[in-house]
Amino acid sequence: MGKTDIRSLSLEETERLLLDMGEKKFRAKQIYSWLHKKQTDDFDNMTDLSVALRNKLKENCEILKLKIVKKLMSNEDETVKYLFETNDANVIECVLMKYSYGYAACISSQIGCRMGCTFCASTVDGLERNLTAGEMVGEVYKIQNDCKNRIGNIVIMGSGEPLDNYDNIIQFLKIINSKEGNSLGARHITVSTCGLAEKIYDMAELELQITLAISLHAPNDEIRKRLMPIANKYSVDEVIKAASYYAEKTKRRVTYEYALIDGINDSKKAARELADRLKGSLCHVNLIPINDVSESGYKKSSEKTIAEFKDILSEKNIQTTIRRELGSDINAACGQLRKSYADKQHDIDPEV
Ligand code: SAH
């Protein structure tokens, strides 16, 4: 049998594991604190455990470590992009962003993605595998450790579709939130999804204070189907209904992300249609100038078009912001760095 991925366990599960190993229950708290408070990824650092117990842990458990293989720092702002290598030699990317209110990390939920959005670099090579809860907390801890600052906000908006990795995401939230560990409040965490409606309902039932962001990108099914295959499964109406249910249940305002693509979804008619669809719901629209991805051929809308789109929404009382483009000089958009890294490896060694 494989080793237990110990960083993916809650405190209660760690306690059960230790009891099963014939150890005292209180050892679990010590180990959990090493993993999630002091945030070490090496059993040998757990100096208040006996060498015998550390060896036993090494025999039965593993910590799925991440290694920094690349770190790019923006010259334009304080954005840092990390490329981490997983224990099975895959790469994932994360972004550290500095805001006036503190540090935020954008983390990945999967290696690759199977959603197939036509504008997104993360999905070009499909899904490799889900990340475990332990690997996701590892992304946060690694960045925290590297930048020597506390991450006050987390957005699960890197590569992957979080709700396609639902159980691990919920476990991740539980661990990162736990008082005995990193203790980050749910209000400081955003889950961004392309709109897996059933999972949104499931998440609403948990009544966590997580912010939900929906990647809508279109005011109707016709345009959305051109951009996002998931639109064939859930209609815009179904997605908005699920998101509104989430808002009602949690009293948290939902964010709709809308990446503006020249000539595709940026007309005044589209803006009016979007406003009508969202009228009266507890929400906020974040307009994103799309990042060019060479595979897609899409171009970002002009500044003028973006401003006009915003004005139409604002006039109809839909709260709207335009996303600041952080770190555009370091490929900070989704999946672009991982992809360019993989392509380069490919150039060097055609066997890869
Ligand atoms: N799968 C999730 C989270 C990852 S994508 C989701 O769909 O929300 C994170 C955000 O980046 C989404 O809003 C996604 O639509 C957006 N995105 C992807 N590629 C982009 C690009 N080329 N330019 C701008 N935004 C992009």
XYZ file of C-alpha atoms and ligand atoms in Angstrom:
378
model
C 0.000 0.000 0.000
C 1.165 3.538 -0.726
C 2.193 5.949 1.963
C -0.348 8.317 3.544
C -0.273 11.854 2.159
C -0.165 13.285 5.684
C -0.434 16.973 4.805
C -3.857 16.236 3.288
C -5.296 15.073 6.622
C -7.396 17.141 8.997
C -6.366 17.193 12.658
C -9.001 14.558 13.521
C -7.771 12.324 10.716
C -4.185 12.757 11.881
C -5.273 11.727 15.373
C -6.898 8.577 13.996
C -3.764 7.800 12.007
C -1.542 8.131 15.068
C -3.848 5.910 17.147
C -3.816 3.334 14.322
C -0.027 3.474 14.411
C -0.167 2.646 18.121
C 0.929 6.135 19.153
C -0.547 8.615 21.610
C -3.273 10.894 20.292
C -1.571 14.119 21.409
C 1.309 13.424 19.009
C -1.105 14.264 16.191
C -1.449 17.832 17.430
C 2.323 18.239 17.483
C 2.672 16.884 13.959
C -0.245 18.942 12.677
C 1.307 22.050 14.166
C 4.644 21.294 12.490
C 2.936 20.811 9.153
C 0.434 23.644 9.218
C 1.584 26.230 11.752
C 5.360 26.054 11.475
C 4.826 24.762 7.951
C 7.745 22.415 7.562
C 7.774 19.790 4.844
C 10.422 17.583 6.438
C 9.795 15.047 9.229
C 13.365 15.580 10.471
C 12.492 19.132 11.493
C 9.908 17.847 13.979
C 12.381 18.008 16.811
C 9.973 17.395 19.674
C 9.229 13.914 18.298
C 11.559 11.028 19.056
C 13.830 9.849 16.254
C 11.990 6.517 16.361
C 8.622 8.196 15.754
C 10.054 10.359 12.988
C 11.377 7.209 11.314
C 8.030 5.496 11.707
C 6.333 8.494 10.108
C 8.797 8.402 7.216
C 8.033 4.713 6.665
C 4.265 5.153 6.634
C 3.645 8.696 5.452
C 4.859 11.220 2.952
C 4.678 14.982 2.549
C 4.097 15.757 -1.105
C 6.691 18.485 -1.406
C 6.839 21.272 -3.913
C 10.128 22.582 -5.214
C 10.564 26.046 -6.702
C 11.900 25.528 -10.225
C 11.372 29.036 -11.466
C 10.582 32.386 -9.915
C 9.823 35.413 -12.036
C 9.590 38.856 -10.550
C 7.735 41.591 -12.354
C 9.556 44.810 -13.140
C 6.263 46.673 -13.346
C 4.816 45.806 -9.937
C 5.518 43.453 -7.050
C 3.919 40.426 -8.642
C 5.902 37.197 -8.400
C 5.186 34.126 -10.453
C 6.284 30.741 -9.167
C 6.657 27.509 -11.001
C 6.675 24.553 -8.596
C 7.648 20.993 -9.345
C 5.550 18.258 -7.745
C 6.929 14.949 -6.432
C 5.929 13.250 -9.698
C 7.813 15.822 -11.805
C 4.847 17.851 -13.002
C 4.891 21.626 -12.841
C 2.237 23.938 -11.447
C 2.122 27.686 -11.249
C 1.145 30.170 -8.603
C 1.184 33.939 -8.394
C 1.915 36.209 -5.451
C 0.312 39.636 -5.659
C 0.799 42.632 -3.436
C -2.192 44.833 -2.741
C -2.589 47.824 -0.485
C -4.271 45.523 2.064
C -1.597 42.826 1.980
C -0.448 39.771 0.093
C -2.641 37.504 -1.988
C -1.778 34.198 -3.607
C -3.367 32.732 -6.693
C -3.029 28.956 -6.549
C -3.689 26.029 -8.878
C -6.195 23.271 -8.147
C -5.240 20.753 -10.827
C -2.312 19.889 -13.060
C -3.752 20.990 -16.382
C -7.514 21.197 -16.847
C -10.196 19.357 -18.798
C -12.712 22.171 -19.193
C -11.420 23.164 -22.628
C -12.136 26.937 -22.534
C -10.889 28.177 -25.882
C -9.055 31.230 -24.516
C -7.207 29.507 -21.674
C -3.640 28.195 -21.777
C -4.116 25.808 -18.811
C -6.360 23.477 -20.699
C -4.425 23.156 -23.963
C -2.868 19.813 -22.992
C -5.852 18.526 -20.990
C -5.946 17.302 -17.391
C -2.930 15.510 -15.981
C -4.272 14.943 -12.444
C -5.939 16.559 -9.458
C -3.809 18.245 -6.826
C -4.242 16.854 -3.311
C -5.354 19.085 -0.447
C -1.827 18.779 0.952
C -0.277 19.984 -2.278
C -2.619 22.962 -2.355
C -1.797 24.014 1.210
C 1.819 23.392 0.182
C 1.475 26.043 -2.535
C 0.397 28.598 0.053
C 3.042 27.636 2.613
C 5.829 27.617 0.050
C 4.954 31.137 -1.078
C 4.551 32.338 2.508
C 7.914 30.893 3.372
C 9.582 32.375 0.304
C 8.174 35.904 0.568
C 8.448 35.933 4.374
C 5.007 37.463 4.668
C 1.646 36.139 5.664
C -0.724 35.491 2.777
C -3.927 37.250 3.761
C -5.994 36.256 0.739
C -6.120 33.200 -1.458
C -7.768 32.948 -4.844
C -8.135 29.499 -6.362
C -7.828 30.867 -9.838
C -4.640 29.291 -11.150
C -4.619 26.253 -13.419
C -7.484 23.813 -13.106
C -11.176 23.798 -12.295
C -11.535 23.693 -8.495
C -15.051 22.275 -8.507
C -13.843 19.433 -10.756
C -11.625 18.534 -7.769
C -14.375 19.184 -5.234
C -13.515 16.885 -2.320
C -9.879 17.963 -2.247
C -10.854 21.630 -2.449
C -13.204 21.313 0.518
C -10.514 19.477 2.468
C -8.005 22.194 1.498
C -10.384 24.867 2.815
C -10.878 22.989 6.061
C -7.134 22.649 6.635
C -6.061 26.178 5.637
C -8.891 27.505 7.818
C -8.148 25.416 10.927
C -7.312 27.177 14.160
C -4.618 24.613 14.999
C -2.940 25.337 11.664
C -2.647 28.270 9.285
C -5.912 29.780 10.524
C -6.980 31.809 7.487
C -10.632 32.884 7.590
C -12.926 31.570 4.854
C -13.869 35.142 3.982
C -10.352 35.612 2.667
C -10.617 32.776 0.187
C -12.137 32.906 -3.301
C -13.054 29.861 -5.358
C -13.312 30.621 -9.072
C -15.289 28.239 -11.264
C -16.419 27.978 -14.859
C -19.824 27.152 -13.376
C -20.331 23.522 -12.366
C -23.841 24.250 -11.101
C -24.408 21.069 -9.063
C -21.195 21.579 -7.138
C -22.116 25.210 -6.481
C -25.307 23.959 -4.782
C -23.258 21.448 -2.782
C -20.887 24.193 -1.669
C -23.790 26.480 -0.724
C -25.069 23.814 1.686
C -21.769 23.907 3.581
C -22.518 27.555 4.430
C -18.875 28.511 4.441
C -18.009 32.160 4.045
C -15.995 31.516 0.897
C -16.305 34.045 -1.934
C -17.572 32.482 -5.112
C -16.373 33.775 -8.473
C -18.029 32.633 -11.674
C -16.184 32.780 -14.979
C -19.143 33.800 -17.083
C -17.519 35.562 -20.050
C -20.747 35.729 -22.052
C -24.269 37.105 -21.648
C -25.986 34.201 -23.422
C -25.601 30.542 -24.337
C -24.783 31.184 -27.971
C -21.647 33.216 -27.235
C -20.734 31.143 -24.183
C -20.786 27.904 -26.156
C -18.214 29.350 -28.545
C -15.876 30.057 -25.661
C -16.546 27.376 -23.062
C -17.568 23.755 -23.694
C -19.122 23.635 -20.194
C -21.874 25.886 -21.594
C -23.223 22.805 -23.398
C -23.867 21.223 -20.021
C -25.136 24.168 -17.975
C -26.945 27.150 -19.468
C -26.152 30.729 -18.437
C -29.503 30.741 -16.611
C -28.624 27.607 -14.658
C -25.223 28.996 -13.678
C -26.652 32.342 -12.532
C -29.423 30.556 -10.638
C -26.907 28.381 -8.796
C -24.685 31.387 -8.024
C -27.666 33.403 -6.765
C -28.643 30.502 -4.513
C -25.076 30.518 -3.161
C -25.307 34.273 -2.508
C -28.647 33.902 -0.755
C -27.518 31.045 1.425
C -24.166 32.553 2.439
C -25.046 36.260 2.171
C -21.811 36.610 0.237
C -21.682 38.688 -2.915
C -20.786 36.629 -5.985
C -18.229 37.903 -8.478
C -18.813 37.353 -12.183
C -15.645 37.378 -14.216
C -15.967 38.554 -17.763
C -12.893 38.517 -20.013
C -13.438 40.905 -22.873
C -12.457 39.573 -26.274
C -12.395 41.841 -29.276
C -15.407 41.279 -31.515
C -16.648 38.195 -29.635
C -18.346 39.227 -26.381
C -17.655 42.957 -26.059
C -20.534 44.613 -27.939
C -22.890 47.132 -26.324
C -25.704 44.674 -26.924
C -23.792 42.046 -24.945
C -23.299 44.526 -22.089
C -27.020 45.339 -21.986
C -27.961 41.669 -22.105
C -25.545 40.883 -19.269
C -26.961 43.706 -17.165
C -30.504 42.423 -17.685
C -29.486 38.911 -16.711
C -27.783 40.022 -13.489
C -30.312 42.657 -12.454
C -31.326 42.355 -8.813
C -28.804 39.729 -7.764
C -26.180 40.177 -5.066
C -23.187 40.367 -7.350
C -20.302 42.276 -8.785
C -18.791 42.095 -12.268
C -15.059 42.045 -12.813
C -14.103 42.914 -16.369
C -10.808 41.427 -17.490
C -8.928 42.500 -20.593
C -8.214 39.057 -22.041
C -4.587 37.953 -22.138
C -3.493 36.841 -25.561
C -2.909 33.115 -25.805
C -1.184 32.260 -29.037
C -3.322 29.134 -29.629
C -6.611 31.006 -29.664
C -6.044 34.031 -31.874
C -8.293 36.129 -29.618
C -7.396 39.751 -29.054
C -8.196 41.933 -26.084
C -10.833 44.624 -26.487
C -9.696 48.230 -26.744
C -9.609 50.368 -23.616
C -12.441 52.438 -25.033
C -14.648 49.377 -25.568
C -13.882 48.133 -22.061
C -14.770 51.517 -20.559
C -18.033 51.653 -22.534
C -18.932 48.111 -21.483
C -18.382 49.099 -17.872
C -20.481 52.242 -18.210
C -23.459 50.295 -19.562
C -23.331 47.899 -16.610
C -22.866 50.720 -14.097
C -25.788 52.680 -15.537
C -27.942 49.639 -14.922
C -26.721 49.529 -11.327
C -24.494 46.507 -11.689
C -21.360 47.065 -9.629
C -18.462 46.718 -12.023
C -14.695 46.965 -11.835
C -11.964 46.554 -14.418
C -9.233 44.203 -13.291
C -5.825 45.735 -12.972
C -3.362 43.801 -15.087
C -0.696 42.683 -12.645
C 2.559 41.179 -13.801
C 1.724 41.228 -17.485
C 5.463 41.273 -18.230
C 5.916 37.877 -16.555
C 3.160 35.867 -18.171
C 1.011 36.066 -15.053
C -2.101 34.839 -16.844
C -3.437 31.373 -16.251
C -1.320 28.515 -17.396
C 0.866 30.570 -19.657
C 4.088 30.126 -17.753
C 3.633 26.404 -17.198
C 2.878 26.000 -20.860
C 5.857 28.014 -22.055
C 8.073 26.079 -19.618
C 6.781 22.755 -20.924
C 7.179 23.885 -24.545
C 10.749 24.930 -23.900
C 11.591 21.596 -22.278
C 10.156 20.077 -25.373
C 12.492 22.157 -27.569
C 15.479 20.936 -25.631
C 14.536 17.289 -25.465
C 12.091 16.008 -28.065
C 11.691 12.786 -26.030
C 9.969 14.620 -23.186
N -11.371 27.037 -13.825
C -11.621 28.133 -12.965
C -10.376 28.762 -12.353
C -9.184 28.911 -13.231
S -9.280 30.077 -14.528
C -12.471 29.164 -13.658
O -12.865 28.927 -14.794
O -12.820 30.163 -13.065
C -9.169 31.605 -13.690
C -9.722 32.782 -14.456
O -8.837 33.173 -15.517
C -11.044 32.470 -15.111
O -11.929 33.547 -14.984
C -10.637 32.266 -16.532
O -11.733 32.363 -17.354
C -9.585 33.334 -16.683
N -8.728 33.196 -17.857
C -8.280 32.091 -18.438
N -7.550 32.383 -19.539
C -7.536 33.711 -19.630
C -6.956 34.621 -20.543
N -6.274 34.213 -21.605
N -7.155 35.936 -20.321
C -7.884 36.371 -19.261
N -8.453 35.571 -18.369
C -8.289 34.248 -18.558
